[in-house]
């Protein structure tokens, strides 16, 4: 193990130490997958966004484990997951998610996906309804054309080309409503969180996996007939100030497919990170409503 790899594993370990979860490595459809698990109750699977990791759910995991069995994987090629033998196209990613559910869930779970994770979750729900009980899409890709604001697009491209500290700070300002407020809320966790994300962004294999997944799964618009084929209860949670996937996309999907929409004020494209309590209230309201019907 190189010194750099050891150091970044220590950073990840520091962040995980504060979470009520255990971590294991599972081989799923040709992907050595890092999976966080914790809590008891009905299972809920959380899928993160592009270039991120399971750690991006860290602000809602402690609450969710009090009511659910929580399963949070690093997406293929992201975080501590490594692609061994997988093409990372739609069928391969669907197999990966199916095997994850089979190996970690004692019953069909609630599936929650954010951004790229939302596109994966929606595609899965359109073909594998029997494997899940409900679906929640958070600022999800795939529901409309990906047309971010010019400033968001510029910040994203600049960061992808040169993932420097400064470029990341500038890009985060496009993702978040109040970056300074988030830094204050996260306290001592912010610096290791930032360091881990930057290391992953600078890792060629992670960048390649992210770009492939976005090209194959995230950016292409999911056909309307596939979304209409989702038969499990489905809801949307959206940051009001999302500059990447505008709120109008969520409103259109809500109207067309009859999916309840929960809008989180003072949040950009990641309400679970910026406004965890408001996000949890929306998620629990939807879960409670479905459980009473």
PDB file of C-alpha atoms in Angstrom:
ATOM      1  CA  UNK A   1       0.000   0.000   0.000  1.00  0.00           C
ATOM      2  CA  UNK A   2       1.369   3.417  -0.937  1.00  0.00           C
ATOM      3  CA  UNK A   3       1.642   6.198   1.623  1.00  0.00           C
ATOM      4  CA  UNK A   4      -0.931   8.211  -0.329  1.00  0.00           C
ATOM      5  CA  UNK A   5      -3.439   5.355  -0.373  1.00  0.00           C
ATOM      6  CA  UNK A   6      -2.899   4.711   3.323  1.00  0.00           C
ATOM      7  CA  UNK A   7      -3.442   8.385   4.096  1.00  0.00           C
ATOM      8  CA  UNK A   8      -6.685   8.617   2.130  1.00  0.00           C
ATOM      9  CA  UNK A   9      -7.989   5.431   3.759  1.00  0.00           C
ATOM     10  CA  UNK A  10      -7.264   7.031   7.125  1.00  0.00           C
ATOM     11  CA  UNK A  11      -9.242  10.107   6.089  1.00  0.00           C
ATOM     12  CA  UNK A  12     -12.178   7.933   5.039  1.00  0.00           C
ATOM     13  CA  UNK A  13     -11.892   5.982   8.287  1.00  0.00           C
ATOM     14  CA  UNK A  14     -12.001   9.184  10.306  1.00  0.00           C
ATOM     15  CA  UNK A  15     -15.257  10.218   8.648  1.00  0.00           C
ATOM     16  CA  UNK A  16     -16.788   6.758   9.036  1.00  0.00           C
ATOM     17  CA  UNK A  17     -15.827   6.597  12.712  1.00  0.00           C
ATOM     18  CA  UNK A  18     -18.583   9.089  13.523  1.00  0.00           C
ATOM     19  CA  UNK A  19     -21.271   7.130  11.687  1.00  0.00           C
ATOM     20  CA  UNK A  20     -23.344   4.265  13.188  1.00  0.00           C
ATOM     21  CA  UNK A  21     -22.500   1.910  10.327  1.00  0.00           C
ATOM     22  CA  UNK A  22     -20.151  -0.914   9.460  1.00  0.00           C
ATOM     23  CA  UNK A  23     -18.318  -1.176   6.156  1.00  0.00           C
ATOM     24  CA  UNK A  24     -17.785  -4.258   4.040  1.00  0.00           C
ATOM     25  CA  UNK A  25     -16.534  -5.002   0.546  1.00  0.00           C
ATOM     26  CA  UNK A  26     -18.832  -7.020  -1.722  1.00  0.00           C
ATOM     27  CA  UNK A  27     -18.185  -8.214  -5.266  1.00  0.00           C
ATOM     28  CA  UNK A  28     -21.264  -7.242  -7.266  1.00  0.00           C
ATOM     29  CA  UNK A  29     -21.495  -7.756 -11.034  1.00  0.00           C
ATOM     30  CA  UNK A  30     -17.766  -7.353 -11.508  1.00  0.00           C
ATOM     31  CA  UNK A  31     -17.395  -4.433  -9.108  1.00  0.00           C
ATOM     32  CA  UNK A  32     -15.599  -4.630  -5.767  1.00  0.00           C
ATOM     33  CA  UNK A  33     -18.114  -2.497  -3.906  1.00  0.00           C
ATOM     34  CA  UNK A  34     -17.703  -0.673  -0.601  1.00  0.00           C
ATOM     35  CA  UNK A  35     -21.008  -0.838   1.285  1.00  0.00           C
ATOM     36  CA  UNK A  36     -22.017   0.908   4.507  1.00  0.00           C
ATOM     37  CA  UNK A  37     -24.733  -0.757   6.581  1.00  0.00           C
ATOM     38  CA  UNK A  38     -26.430   0.106   9.844  1.00  0.00           C
ATOM     39  CA  UNK A  39     -29.692   0.121  11.768  1.00  0.00           C
ATOM     40  CA  UNK A  40     -32.679  -2.201  11.922  1.00  0.00           C
ATOM     41  CA  UNK A  41     -36.087  -2.168  10.335  1.00  0.00           C
ATOM     42  CA  UNK A  42     -37.271  -2.084   6.749  1.00  0.00           C
ATOM     43  CA  UNK A  43     -34.354  -1.649   4.323  1.00  0.00           C
ATOM     44  CA  UNK A  44     -33.561   1.579   2.522  1.00  0.00           C
ATOM     45  CA  UNK A  45     -30.848   1.834  -0.145  1.00  0.00           C
ATOM     46  CA  UNK A  46     -29.205   5.220  -0.766  1.00  0.00           C
ATOM     47  CA  UNK A  47     -27.381   5.952  -4.047  1.00  0.00           C
ATOM     48  CA  UNK A  48     -25.100   9.000  -4.293  1.00  0.00           C
ATOM     49  CA  UNK A  49     -24.236  11.370  -7.134  1.00  0.00           C
ATOM     50  CA  UNK A  50     -21.437  11.520  -9.731  1.00  0.00           C
ATOM     51  CA  UNK A  51     -17.890  11.822  -8.433  1.00  0.00           C
ATOM     52  CA  UNK A  52     -19.135  11.389  -4.873  1.00  0.00           C
ATOM     53  CA  UNK A  53     -19.231   8.479  -2.410  1.00  0.00           C
ATOM     54  CA  UNK A  54     -21.440   7.015   0.297  1.00  0.00           C
ATOM     55  CA  UNK A  55     -20.000   9.685   2.610  1.00  0.00           C
ATOM     56  CA  UNK A  56     -22.228  12.279   0.950  1.00  0.00           C
ATOM     57  CA  UNK A  57     -25.136  10.730   2.884  1.00  0.00           C
ATOM     58  CA  UNK A  58     -23.317  11.202   6.203  1.00  0.00           C
ATOM     59  CA  UNK A  59     -25.583  13.988   7.456  1.00  0.00           C
ATOM     60  CA  UNK A  60     -28.776  11.878   7.234  1.00  0.00           C
ATOM     61  CA  UNK A  61     -27.461   8.385   8.026  1.00  0.00           C
ATOM     62  CA  UNK A  62     -27.489   8.821  11.850  1.00  0.00           C
ATOM     63  CA  UNK A  63     -31.207   9.617  11.810  1.00  0.00           C
ATOM     64  CA  UNK A  64     -32.201   7.019   9.222  1.00  0.00           C
ATOM     65  CA  UNK A  65     -30.563   4.141  11.099  1.00  0.00           C
ATOM     66  CA  UNK A  66     -32.954   4.742  14.008  1.00  0.00           C
ATOM     67  CA  UNK A  67     -35.895   3.690  11.838  1.00  0.00           C
ATOM     68  CA  UNK A  68     -34.490   1.623   8.962  1.00  0.00           C
ATOM     69  CA  UNK A  69     -31.854  -0.825   7.880  1.00  0.00           C
ATOM     70  CA  UNK A  70     -29.683   1.545   5.862  1.00  0.00           C
ATOM     71  CA  UNK A  71     -27.526   0.340   2.954  1.00  0.00           C
ATOM     72  CA  UNK A  72     -25.234   2.879   1.266  1.00  0.00           C
ATOM     73  CA  UNK A  73     -22.830   1.701  -1.462  1.00  0.00           C
ATOM     74  CA  UNK A  74     -20.103   3.581  -3.250  1.00  0.00           C
ATOM     75  CA  UNK A  75     -21.194   3.540  -6.892  1.00  0.00           C
ATOM     76  CA  UNK A  76     -19.032   1.516  -9.317  1.00  0.00           C
ATOM     77  CA  UNK A  77     -15.597   3.091  -9.621  1.00  0.00           C
ATOM     78  CA  UNK A  78     -16.411   5.717  -6.975  1.00  0.00           C
ATOM     79  CA  UNK A  79     -15.143   6.111  -3.421  1.00  0.00           C
ATOM     80  CA  UNK A  80     -13.619   2.806  -2.329  1.00  0.00           C
ATOM     81  CA  UNK A  81     -15.366   0.746  -5.031  1.00  0.00           C
ATOM     82  CA  UNK A  82     -13.224  -0.612  -7.860  1.00  0.00           C
ATOM     83  CA  UNK A  83     -14.354  -1.875 -11.241  1.00  0.00           C
ATOM     84  CA  UNK A  84     -12.908  -5.351 -11.810  1.00  0.00           C
ATOM     85  CA  UNK A  85     -14.811  -6.632 -14.832  1.00  0.00           C
ATOM     86  CA  UNK A  86     -17.740  -4.426 -15.727  1.00  0.00           C
ATOM     87  CA  UNK A  87     -18.537  -2.320 -18.788  1.00  0.00           C
ATOM     88  CA  UNK A  88     -20.498   0.297 -16.784  1.00  0.00           C
ATOM     89  CA  UNK A  89     -23.315   0.442 -19.299  1.00  0.00           C
ATOM     90  CA  UNK A  90     -26.988   0.440 -18.316  1.00  0.00           C
ATOM     91  CA  UNK A  91     -27.463  -3.375 -18.218  1.00  0.00           C
ATOM     92  CA  UNK A  92     -24.274  -3.833 -16.180  1.00  0.00           C
ATOM     93  CA  UNK A  93     -25.242  -1.154 -13.657  1.00  0.00           C
ATOM     94  CA  UNK A  94     -28.727  -2.663 -13.352  1.00  0.00           C
ATOM     95  CA  UNK A  95     -27.134  -6.040 -12.573  1.00  0.00           C
ATOM     96  CA  UNK A  96     -24.886  -4.364 -10.013  1.00  0.00           C
ATOM     97  CA  UNK A  97     -27.827  -2.790  -8.198  1.00  0.00           C
ATOM     98  CA  UNK A  98     -29.868  -5.975  -8.384  1.00  0.00           C
ATOM     99  CA  UNK A  99     -27.062  -7.983  -6.801  1.00  0.00           C
ATOM    100  CA  UNK A 100     -26.586  -5.315  -4.127  1.00  0.00           C
ATOM    101  CA  UNK A 101     -30.236  -5.612  -3.127  1.00  0.00           C
ATOM    102  CA  UNK A 102     -30.125  -9.410  -3.213  1.00  0.00           C
ATOM    103  CA  UNK A 103     -27.070  -9.568  -0.956  1.00  0.00           C
ATOM    104  CA  UNK A 104     -27.928  -6.832   1.547  1.00  0.00           C
ATOM    105  CA  UNK A 105     -31.720  -6.592   1.833  1.00  0.00           C
ATOM    106  CA  UNK A 106     -33.916  -9.118   3.628  1.00  0.00           C
ATOM    107  CA  UNK A 107     -36.980  -7.634   1.927  1.00  0.00           C
ATOM    108  CA  UNK A 108     -37.592  -5.316  -1.037  1.00  0.00           C
ATOM    109  CA  UNK A 109     -36.211  -1.900  -0.008  1.00  0.00           C
ATOM    110  CA  UNK A 110     -37.076   1.715  -0.470  1.00  0.00           C
ATOM    111  CA  UNK A 111     -34.678   3.015  -3.115  1.00  0.00           C
ATOM    112  CA  UNK A 112     -33.450   6.617  -2.856  1.00  0.00           C
ATOM    113  CA  UNK A 113     -31.211   8.061  -5.559  1.00  0.00           C
ATOM    114  CA  UNK A 114     -29.504  11.445  -5.837  1.00  0.00           C
ATOM    115  CA  UNK A 115     -28.390  12.955  -9.178  1.00  0.00           C
ATOM    116  CA  UNK A 116     -26.624  10.070 -11.001  1.00  0.00           C
ATOM    117  CA  UNK A 117     -27.901   7.735  -8.297  1.00  0.00           C
ATOM    118  CA  UNK A 118     -31.400   8.951  -9.110  1.00  0.00           C
ATOM    119  CA  UNK A 119     -31.000   8.083 -12.783  1.00  0.00           C
ATOM    120  CA  UNK A 120     -29.769   4.621 -11.810  1.00  0.00           C
ATOM    121  CA  UNK A 121     -32.664   4.174  -9.377  1.00  0.00           C
ATOM    122  CA  UNK A 122     -35.293   5.349 -11.872  1.00  0.00           C
ATOM    123  CA  UNK A 123     -33.985   3.077 -14.627  1.00  0.00           C
ATOM    124  CA  UNK A 124     -33.939   0.162 -12.201  1.00  0.00           C
ATOM    125  CA  UNK A 125     -37.478   0.853 -10.982  1.00  0.00           C
ATOM    126  CA  UNK A 126     -38.741   0.895 -14.543  1.00  0.00           C
ATOM    127  CA  UNK A 127     -37.665  -2.702 -15.097  1.00  0.00           C
ATOM    128  CA  UNK A 128     -37.315  -4.266 -11.644  1.00  0.00           C
ATOM    129  CA  UNK A 129     -40.416  -3.156  -9.741  1.00  0.00           C
ATOM    130  CA  UNK A 130     -40.628  -6.437  -7.843  1.00  0.00           C
ATOM    131  CA  UNK A 131     -37.272  -5.794  -6.173  1.00  0.00           C
ATOM    132  CA  UNK A 132     -38.242  -2.514  -4.467  1.00  0.00           C
ATOM    133  CA  UNK A 133     -41.244  -1.174  -2.535  1.00  0.00           C
ATOM    134  CA  UNK A 134     -40.944   2.554  -3.272  1.00  0.00           C
ATOM    135  CA  UNK A 135     -38.722   5.057  -5.021  1.00  0.00           C
ATOM    136  CA  UNK A 136     -37.535   8.556  -4.097  1.00  0.00           C
ATOM    137  CA  UNK A 137     -35.592  10.642  -6.603  1.00  0.00           C
ATOM    138  CA  UNK A 138     -33.517  13.539  -5.273  1.00  0.00           C
ATOM    139  CA  UNK A 139     -32.535  16.225  -7.811  1.00  0.00           C
ATOM    140  CA  UNK A 140     -32.321  13.330 -10.229  1.00  0.00           C
ATOM    141  CA  UNK A 141     -30.701  13.158 -13.617  1.00  0.00           C
ATOM    142  CA  UNK A 142     -32.545  11.436 -16.438  1.00  0.00           C
ATOM    143  CA  UNK A 143     -35.964  13.071 -16.070  1.00  0.00           C
ATOM    144  CA  UNK A 144     -35.279  15.804 -18.614  1.00  0.00           C
ATOM    145  CA  UNK A 145     -32.517  17.302 -20.725  1.00  0.00           C
ATOM    146  CA  UNK A 146     -29.366  18.067 -18.759  1.00  0.00           C
ATOM    147  CA  UNK A 147     -29.066  21.833 -19.263  1.00  0.00           C
ATOM    148  CA  UNK A 148     -27.271  23.328 -16.255  1.00  0.00           C
ATOM    149  CA  UNK A 149     -26.823  27.062 -15.858  1.00  0.00           C
ATOM    150  CA  UNK A 150     -23.818  28.482 -17.747  1.00  0.00           C
ATOM    151  CA  UNK A 151     -21.951  29.240 -14.517  1.00  0.00           C
ATOM    152  CA  UNK A 152     -22.572  25.717 -13.219  1.00  0.00           C
ATOM    153  CA  UNK A 153     -21.396  24.203 -16.502  1.00  0.00           C
ATOM    154  CA  UNK A 154     -18.273  26.373 -16.552  1.00  0.00           C
ATOM    155  CA  UNK A 155     -17.416  25.480 -12.954  1.00  0.00           C
ATOM    156  CA  UNK A 156     -17.940  21.786 -13.611  1.00  0.00           C
ATOM    157  CA  UNK A 157     -15.758  21.713 -16.725  1.00  0.00           C
ATOM    158  CA  UNK A 158     -13.003  23.728 -15.060  1.00  0.00           C
ATOM    159  CA  UNK A 159     -12.964  21.388 -12.073  1.00  0.00           C
ATOM    160  CA  UNK A 160     -12.951  18.255 -14.235  1.00  0.00           C
ATOM    161  CA  UNK A 161     -10.039  19.568 -16.298  1.00  0.00           C
ATOM    162  CA  UNK A 162      -8.023  20.801 -13.313  1.00  0.00           C
ATOM    163  CA  UNK A 163      -9.367  19.500  -9.975  1.00  0.00           C
ATOM    164  CA  UNK A 164      -7.574  22.052  -7.797  1.00  0.00           C
ATOM    165  CA  UNK A 165      -8.702  23.251  -4.388  1.00  0.00           C
ATOM    166  CA  UNK A 166      -9.685  26.611  -5.859  1.00  0.00           C
ATOM    167  CA  UNK A 167     -11.640  25.071  -8.739  1.00  0.00           C
ATOM    168  CA  UNK A 168     -13.507  22.841  -6.288  1.00  0.00           C
ATOM    169  CA  UNK A 169     -14.389  25.775  -4.034  1.00  0.00           C
ATOM    170  CA  UNK A 170     -15.727  27.696  -7.027  1.00  0.00           C
ATOM    171  CA  UNK A 171     -17.702  24.708  -8.268  1.00  0.00           C
ATOM    172  CA  UNK A 172     -19.223  24.080  -4.838  1.00  0.00           C
ATOM    173  CA  UNK A 173     -20.528  27.637  -4.877  1.00  0.00           C
ATOM    174  CA  UNK A 174     -22.620  26.604  -7.886  1.00  0.00           C
ATOM    175  CA  UNK A 175     -23.842  23.418  -6.195  1.00  0.00           C
ATOM    176  CA  UNK A 176     -24.698  24.910  -2.812  1.00  0.00           C
ATOM    177  CA  UNK A 177     -26.698  27.898  -1.645  1.00  0.00           C
ATOM    178  CA  UNK A 178     -24.487  28.595   1.370  1.00  0.00           C
ATOM    179  CA  UNK A 179     -21.095  26.883   1.264  1.00  0.00           C
ATOM    180  CA  UNK A 180     -19.794  28.815   4.278  1.00  0.00           C
ATOM    181  CA  UNK A 181     -22.859  27.813   6.263  1.00  0.00           C
ATOM    182  CA  UNK A 182     -22.319  24.163   5.376  1.00  0.00           C
ATOM    183  CA  UNK A 183     -18.665  24.370   6.420  1.00  0.00           C
ATOM    184  CA  UNK A 184     -19.745  25.766   9.783  1.00  0.00           C
ATOM    185  CA  UNK A 185     -22.388  23.064  10.261  1.00  0.00           C
ATOM    186  CA  UNK A 186     -20.007  20.222   9.413  1.00  0.00           C
ATOM    187  CA  UNK A 187     -17.321  21.524  11.759  1.00  0.00           C
ATOM    188  CA  UNK A 188     -14.303  19.244  12.102  1.00  0.00           C
ATOM    189  CA  UNK A 189     -15.666  16.903   9.432  1.00  0.00           C
ATOM    190  CA  UNK A 190     -15.398  19.471   6.645  1.00  0.00           C
ATOM    191  CA  UNK A 191     -11.648  19.336   6.039  1.00  0.00           C
ATOM    192  CA  UNK A 192     -11.393  15.514   5.821  1.00  0.00           C
ATOM    193  CA  UNK A 193     -14.591  15.450   3.754  1.00  0.00           C
ATOM    194  CA  UNK A 194     -13.090  17.969   1.338  1.00  0.00           C
ATOM    195  CA  UNK A 195      -9.732  16.163   1.252  1.00  0.00           C
ATOM    196  CA  UNK A 196     -11.355  12.810   0.459  1.00  0.00           C
ATOM    197  CA  UNK A 197     -13.498  14.270  -2.326  1.00  0.00           C
ATOM    198  CA  UNK A 198     -10.531  16.036  -3.915  1.00  0.00           C
ATOM    199  CA  UNK A 199      -8.404  12.896  -3.797  1.00  0.00           C
ATOM    200  CA  UNK A 200     -11.124  10.875  -5.496  1.00  0.00           C
ATOM    201  CA  UNK A 201     -11.613  13.575  -8.143  1.00  0.00           C
ATOM    202  CA  UNK A 202      -7.884  13.480  -8.919  1.00  0.00           C
ATOM    203  CA  UNK A 203      -7.797   9.681  -9.217  1.00  0.00           C
ATOM    204  CA  UNK A 204      -7.839   8.660 -12.915  1.00  0.00           C
ATOM    205  CA  UNK A 205      -9.914   5.510 -12.389  1.00  0.00           C
ATOM    206  CA  UNK A 206     -12.578   7.429 -10.464  1.00  0.00           C
ATOM    207  CA  UNK A 207     -12.732  10.164 -13.091  1.00  0.00           C
ATOM    208  CA  UNK A 208     -13.034   7.563 -15.860  1.00  0.00           C
ATOM    209  CA  UNK A 209     -15.831   5.701 -14.048  1.00  0.00           C
ATOM    210  CA  UNK A 210     -17.737   8.912 -13.385  1.00  0.00           C
ATOM    211  CA  UNK A 211     -17.484  10.061 -16.994  1.00  0.00           C
ATOM    212  CA  UNK A 212     -18.586   6.668 -18.312  1.00  0.00           C
ATOM    213  CA  UNK A 213     -21.539   6.411 -15.930  1.00  0.00           C
ATOM    214  CA  UNK A 214     -22.657   9.941 -16.747  1.00  0.00           C
ATOM    215  CA  UNK A 215     -22.413   9.272 -20.486  1.00  0.00           C
ATOM    216  CA  UNK A 216     -24.145   5.889 -20.355  1.00  0.00           C
ATOM    217  CA  UNK A 217     -26.622   6.245 -17.485  1.00  0.00           C
ATOM    218  CA  UNK A 218     -26.878   9.768 -16.102  1.00  0.00           C
ATOM    219  CA  UNK A 219     -27.100  12.284 -18.933  1.00  0.00           C
ATOM    220  CA  UNK A 220     -29.308  10.377 -21.441  1.00  0.00           C
ATOM    221  CA  UNK A 221     -32.958  11.172 -20.898  1.00  0.00           C
ATOM    222  CA  UNK A 222     -34.915   8.169 -19.645  1.00  0.00           C
ATOM    223  CA  UNK A 223     -37.695   7.349 -22.148  1.00  0.00           C
ATOM    224  CA  UNK A 224     -41.127   8.469 -20.961  1.00  0.00           C
ATOM    225  CA  UNK A 225     -42.524   4.982 -21.475  1.00  0.00           C
ATOM    226  CA  UNK A 226     -39.936   3.607 -19.039  1.00  0.00           C
ATOM    227  CA  UNK A 227     -40.850   6.195 -16.412  1.00  0.00           C
ATOM    228  CA  UNK A 228     -44.537   5.482 -16.981  1.00  0.00           C
ATOM    229  CA  UNK A 229     -43.707   1.820 -16.363  1.00  0.00           C
ATOM    230  CA  UNK A 230     -42.667   2.521 -12.769  1.00  0.00           C
ATOM    231  CA  UNK A 231     -45.465   1.005 -10.689  1.00  0.00           C
ATOM    232  CA  UNK A 232     -44.083   1.446  -7.167  1.00  0.00           C
ATOM    233  CA  UNK A 233     -44.968   4.608  -5.200  1.00  0.00           C
ATOM    234  CA  UNK A 234     -42.555   7.319  -6.349  1.00  0.00           C
ATOM    235  CA  UNK A 235     -41.749  10.774  -4.993  1.00  0.00           C
ATOM    236  CA  UNK A 236     -39.401  13.653  -5.770  1.00  0.00           C
ATOM    237  CA  UNK A 237     -37.294  15.767  -3.396  1.00  0.00           C
ATOM    238  CA  UNK A 238     -35.653  18.832  -4.957  1.00  0.00           C
ATOM    239  CA  UNK A 239     -33.534  21.776  -3.911  1.00  0.00           C
ATOM    240  CA  UNK A 240     -35.321  24.973  -4.893  1.00  0.00           C
ATOM    241  CA  UNK A 241     -32.092  26.579  -6.106  1.00  0.00           C
ATOM    242  CA  UNK A 242     -30.695  23.634  -8.079  1.00  0.00           C
ATOM    243  CA  UNK A 243     -28.610  25.117 -10.914  1.00  0.00           C
ATOM    244  CA  UNK A 244     -27.749  21.733 -12.440  1.00  0.00           C
ATOM    245  CA  UNK A 245     -31.185  20.143 -12.803  1.00  0.00           C
ATOM    246  CA  UNK A 246     -33.726  22.908 -12.626  1.00  0.00           C
ATOM    247  CA  UNK A 247     -36.819  22.684 -10.458  1.00  0.00           C
ATOM    248  CA  UNK A 248     -38.977  22.968 -13.590  1.00  0.00           C
ATOM    249  CA  UNK A 249     -37.849  19.464 -14.563  1.00  0.00           C
ATOM    250  CA  UNK A 250     -39.131  18.106 -11.261  1.00  0.00           C
ATOM    251  CA  UNK A 251     -42.404  20.009 -11.601  1.00  0.00           C
ATOM    252  CA  UNK A 252     -42.958  18.615 -15.087  1.00  0.00           C
ATOM    253  CA  UNK A 253     -42.239  15.052 -13.952  1.00  0.00           C
ATOM    254  CA  UNK A 254     -44.506  15.478 -10.936  1.00  0.00           C
ATOM    255  CA  UNK A 255     -47.373  16.661 -13.133  1.00  0.00           C
ATOM    256  CA  UNK A 256     -46.874  14.078 -15.866  1.00  0.00           C
ATOM    257  CA  UNK A 257     -46.408  10.998 -13.692  1.00  0.00           C
ATOM    258  CA  UNK A 258     -48.369  12.003 -10.594  1.00  0.00           C
ATOM    259  CA  UNK A 259     -45.353  11.860  -8.304  1.00  0.00           C
ATOM    260  CA  UNK A 260     -45.487  14.006  -5.140  1.00  0.00           C
ATOM    261  CA  UNK A 261     -42.843  16.755  -5.148  1.00  0.00           C
ATOM    262  CA  UNK A 262     -41.171  18.092  -2.004  1.00  0.00           C
ATOM    263  CA  UNK A 263     -39.214  21.311  -2.539  1.00  0.00           C
ATOM    264  CA  UNK A 264     -36.441  22.150  -0.070  1.00  0.00           C
ATOM    265  CA  UNK A 265     -35.838  25.865   0.396  1.00  0.00           C
ATOM    266  CA  UNK A 266     -32.315  27.269   0.753  1.00  0.00           C
ATOM    267  CA  UNK A 267     -30.805  24.247  -0.996  1.00  0.00           C
ATOM    268  CA  UNK A 268     -29.069  23.712  -4.321  1.00  0.00           C
ATOM    269  CA  UNK A 269     -28.602  20.327  -5.954  1.00  0.00           C
ATOM    270  CA  UNK A 270     -27.855  18.505  -2.674  1.00  0.00           C
ATOM    271  CA  UNK A 271     -30.604  19.125  -0.083  1.00  0.00           C
ATOM    272  CA  UNK A 272     -29.573  16.123   2.020  1.00  0.00           C
ATOM    273  CA  UNK A 273     -26.171  17.727   2.588  1.00  0.00           C
ATOM    274  CA  UNK A 274     -27.253  21.367   2.936  1.00  0.00           C
ATOM    275  CA  UNK A 275     -30.606  20.923   4.679  1.00  0.00           C
ATOM    276  CA  UNK A 276     -30.549  17.442   6.226  1.00  0.00           C
ATOM    277  CA  UNK A 277     -33.434  18.038   8.625  1.00  0.00           C
ATOM    278  CA  UNK A 278     -35.732  19.422   5.940  1.00  0.00           C
ATOM    279  CA  UNK A 279     -34.708  16.556   3.655  1.00  0.00           C
ATOM    280  CA  UNK A 280     -35.492  13.979   6.341  1.00  0.00           C
ATOM    281  CA  UNK A 281     -38.860  15.566   7.071  1.00  0.00           C
ATOM    282  CA  UNK A 282     -39.788  15.285   3.400  1.00  0.00           C
ATOM    283  CA  UNK A 283     -38.541  11.706   3.143  1.00  0.00           C
ATOM    284  CA  UNK A 284     -40.271  10.594   6.340  1.00  0.00           C
ATOM    285  CA  UNK A 285     -43.511  12.296   5.311  1.00  0.00           C
ATOM    286  CA  UNK A 286     -43.500  10.330   2.092  1.00  0.00           C
ATOM    287  CA  UNK A 287     -42.566   7.059   3.790  1.00  0.00           C
ATOM    288  CA  UNK A 288     -45.218   7.522   6.479  1.00  0.00           C
ATOM    289  CA  UNK A 289     -47.869   8.423   3.918  1.00  0.00           C
ATOM    290  CA  UNK A 290     -47.157   5.325   1.860  1.00  0.00           C
ATOM    291  CA  UNK A 291     -47.085   3.063   4.903  1.00  0.00           C
ATOM    292  CA  UNK A 292     -50.609   4.158   5.894  1.00  0.00           C
ATOM    293  CA  UNK A 293     -52.086   3.288   2.491  1.00  0.00           C
TER     294      UNK A 293
END
